[in-house]
Coordinates of C-alpha atoms in Angstrom, one line a residue:
X1 CA 39.1 18.7 -29.9
X2 CA 42.2 20.9 -30.0
X3 CA 45.0 19.3 -31.9
X4 CA 48.6 20.2 -31.0
X5 CA 50.3 22.6 -33.4
X6 CA 53.5 20.3 -34.0
X7 CA 51.2 17.5 -35.4
X8 CA 49.4 16.9 -38.7
X9 CA 45.8 17.5 -38.1
X10 CA 43.4 14.8 -39.3
X11 CA 41.3 15.7 -42.3
X12 CA 38.1 15.4 -40.3
X13 CA 39.5 18.0 -37.6
X14 CA 40.3 20.6 -40.2
X15 CA 37.1 20.4 -42.0
X16 CA 35.1 20.3 -38.7
X17 CA 36.8 23.5 -37.6
X18 CA 36.1 25.0 -40.7
X19 CA 32.5 24.2 -40.5
X20 CA 32.7 25.6 -36.9
X21 CA 34.1 28.8 -38.3
X22 CA 31.2 29.2 -40.8
X23 CA 28.7 28.5 -38.0
X24 CA 30.3 31.1 -35.6
X25 CA 30.3 33.6 -38.6
X26 CA 26.5 33.1 -39.2
X27 CA 25.7 33.1 -35.4
X28 CA 27.7 36.0 -34.6
X29 CA 26.0 38.1 -37.3
X30 CA 22.6 36.9 -36.0
X31 CA 23.2 37.9 -32.5
X32 CA 24.8 41.1 -33.8
X33 CA 21.5 41.6 -35.6
X34 CA 19.5 41.3 -32.3
X35 CA 21.7 43.8 -30.6
X36 CA 21.3 46.2 -33.5
X37 CA 17.6 46.0 -33.2
X38 CA 17.8 47.3 -29.8
X39 CA 20.4 49.9 -30.4
X40 CA 19.3 51.2 -33.7
X41 CA 17.4 54.2 -32.2
X42 CA 20.3 55.2 -30.0
X43 CA 23.8 56.6 -30.9
X44 CA 25.7 53.5 -30.0
X45 CA 24.8 51.0 -32.8
X46 CA 28.2 51.7 -34.6
X47 CA 29.9 49.9 -31.7
X48 CA 28.5 46.8 -33.2
X49 CA 30.7 47.0 -36.4
X50 CA 33.2 44.9 -34.7
X51 CA 31.0 41.8 -35.0
X52 CA 30.7 42.0 -38.9
X53 CA 34.6 42.5 -39.1
X54 CA 35.1 39.4 -37.0
X55 CA 32.5 37.3 -39.0
X56 CA 34.5 38.2 -42.2
X57 CA 37.6 37.0 -40.5
X58 CA 35.9 33.7 -39.7
X59 CA 34.6 33.2 -43.1
X60 CA 38.0 33.7 -44.8
X61 CA 39.6 31.3 -42.2
X62 CA 36.9 28.8 -42.8
X63 CA 37.7 29.0 -46.6
X64 CA 41.4 28.6 -46.0
X65 CA 40.8 25.4 -43.9
X66 CA 38.6 23.9 -46.3
X67 CA 41.4 24.3 -49.1
X68 CA 43.8 22.9 -46.7
X69 CA 41.7 19.9 -46.0
X70 CA 41.7 19.0 -49.8
X71 CA 45.5 18.2 -49.5
X72 CA 45.2 16.0 -46.3
X73 CA 44.7 12.4 -47.1
X74 CA 41.7 10.4 -45.4
X75 CA 42.9 8.9 -42.4
X76 CA 43.2 5.1 -42.3
X77 CA 43.9 5.1 -38.4
X78 CA 41.1 3.1 -36.6
X79 CA 41.5 5.5 -33.7
X80 CA 40.9 8.6 -35.9
X81 CA 38.1 6.9 -37.5
X82 CA 36.5 5.9 -34.2
X83 CA 37.0 9.6 -32.8
X84 CA 35.3 11.1 -35.7
X85 CA 32.5 8.7 -35.4
X86 CA 32.1 9.6 -31.7
X87 CA 32.2 13.2 -32.4
X88 CA 29.7 13.1 -35.3
X89 CA 27.2 11.0 -33.4
X90 CA 27.1 13.1 -30.1
X91 CA 27.3 16.3 -32.0
X92 CA 24.1 15.2 -33.9
X93 CA 22.4 14.2 -30.6
X94 CA 23.2 17.5 -28.9
X95 CA 22.2 19.6 -32.0
X96 CA 19.0 17.7 -32.0
X97 CA 18.3 18.4 -28.4
X98 CA 19.3 21.9 -28.7
X99 CA 16.5 22.3 -31.7
X100 CA 13.9 20.6 -29.4
X101 CA 14.7 22.7 -26.4
X102 CA 14.3 25.7 -28.3
X103 CA 11.0 24.7 -30.0
X104 CA 9.6 23.6 -26.4
X105 CA 11.0 26.7 -24.7
X106 CA 9.5 29.2 -27.3
X107 CA 5.9 27.4 -27.1
X108 CA 6.1 27.3 -23.3
X109 CA 6.5 31.0 -22.8
X110 CA 4.3 31.9 -25.8
X111 CA 1.5 29.8 -24.2
X112 CA 2.2 31.2 -20.8
X113 CA 1.7 34.7 -22.2
X114 CA 5.3 35.8 -22.2
X115 CA 6.3 36.1 -25.9
X116 CA 8.9 38.7 -24.9
X117 CA 10.9 36.0 -23.6
X118 CA 11.2 34.1 -26.9
X119 CA 14.8 35.4 -27.5
X120 CA 16.1 35.1 -24.0
X121 CA 14.8 31.5 -23.8
X122 CA 16.4 30.7 -27.1
X123 CA 19.7 32.2 -25.9
X124 CA 19.3 30.0 -22.8
X125 CA 19.1 26.7 -24.5
X126 CA 21.9 27.7 -26.8
X127 CA 24.1 28.5 -23.7
X128 CA 23.3 25.2 -22.0
X129 CA 24.0 23.3 -25.1
X130 CA 27.7 24.3 -25.1
X131 CA 28.1 22.3 -22.0
X132 CA 28.0 18.9 -23.6
X133 CA 30.0 20.2 -26.5
X134 CA 33.1 20.7 -24.0
X135 CA 32.8 16.9 -23.5
X136 CA 32.3 16.1 -27.0
X137 CA 35.1 18.1 -28.2
X138 CA 37.2 17.9 -25.2
X139 CA 37.8 21.7 -25.0
X140 CA 37.8 23.3 -21.6
X141 CA 36.9 26.7 -23.2
X142 CA 33.5 25.4 -23.9
X143 CA 32.6 25.6 -20.2
X144 CA 33.5 29.2 -19.7
X145 CA 31.7 30.3 -22.7
X146 CA 28.9 28.4 -22.0
X147 CA 28.4 29.9 -18.5
X148 CA 29.1 33.3 -19.8
X149 CA 26.3 33.1 -22.5
X150 CA 23.9 31.2 -19.9
X151 CA 24.2 34.1 -17.5
X152 CA 23.4 36.6 -20.1
X153 CA 20.2 34.7 -21.0
X154 CA 19.3 34.3 -17.3
X155 CA 19.8 38.0 -16.7
X156 CA 17.8 38.8 -19.8
X157 CA 15.0 36.7 -18.6
X158 CA 15.0 38.3 -15.0
X159 CA 15.3 41.9 -16.6
X160 CA 12.3 41.3 -18.8
X161 CA 10.1 39.9 -16.0
X162 CA 10.7 42.5 -13.5
X163 CA 10.9 45.3 -16.3
X164 CA 14.2 46.4 -15.0
X165 CA 15.1 48.3 -18.3
X166 CA 13.6 49.0 -21.6
X167 CA 12.8 46.3 -24.0
X168 CA 15.2 47.6 -26.5
X169 CA 18.2 47.7 -24.1
X170 CA 17.4 44.0 -22.9
X171 CA 17.6 42.9 -26.6
X172 CA 20.9 44.9 -26.8
X173 CA 22.3 43.4 -23.6
X174 CA 21.2 39.8 -24.9
X175 CA 22.5 40.2 -28.5
X176 CA 25.9 41.7 -27.4
X177 CA 26.3 39.0 -24.8
X178 CA 25.7 36.1 -27.2
X179 CA 27.6 37.7 -30.0
X180 CA 30.7 38.1 -27.9
X181 CA 30.3 34.4 -27.1
X182 CA 30.3 33.3 -30.6
X183 CA 33.0 35.6 -31.4
X184 CA 35.2 34.1 -28.8
X185 CA 34.4 30.6 -30.2
X186 CA 35.3 31.9 -33.6
X187 CA 38.6 33.4 -32.5
X188 CA 39.4 30.1 -30.5
X189 CA 39.0 28.2 -33.8
X190 CA 40.8 30.9 -36.1
X191 CA 43.7 30.7 -33.7
X192 CA 43.9 26.9 -34.3
X193 CA 43.6 27.5 -38.0
X194 CA 46.6 29.8 -37.9
X195 CA 48.6 27.1 -35.9
X196 CA 47.8 24.6 -38.6
X197 CA 48.6 27.1 -41.4
X198 CA 52.0 27.7 -40.0
X199 CA 52.9 24.2 -39.8

């Protein structure tokens, strides 16, 4: 949920955004690592350096938000309490569904004899799980980034099944696509953090 910059943010929103920044830091590095695995034998791996740099920014911004949250009193507003409870409930449900979807998807492709689809299927579930996040956090940006990451995952599945390019290039394609997605989420949250810090 985006908070207008001219209002004092609730403690829960600040801590939630800080946690989100840490998650984007972690997952950006994971997907950048996948891309590096595909490009390490080429001369293009250095282009991925942008992702570790962005991850550092997300980490620093997350730390700053947690420090900010310490100075914000816990809201006694029933509206804020109800909203945080709603977000926590549906975030937990969505996260659990994502984990289950990844487990089922990986087992399905492995048992069907397509272990090379493990990462693309995982990315597909990750992309799809952002659609309900748009509703939970009331952010339209989630729809765009969910579609972007889902398309990259679907293309990677098609490329793999049809052997349209070498496996390492498919990994690079998938990793870069998902790293761009998580980086955009991180930048969106970092922008919100900057607004709060400047109030």
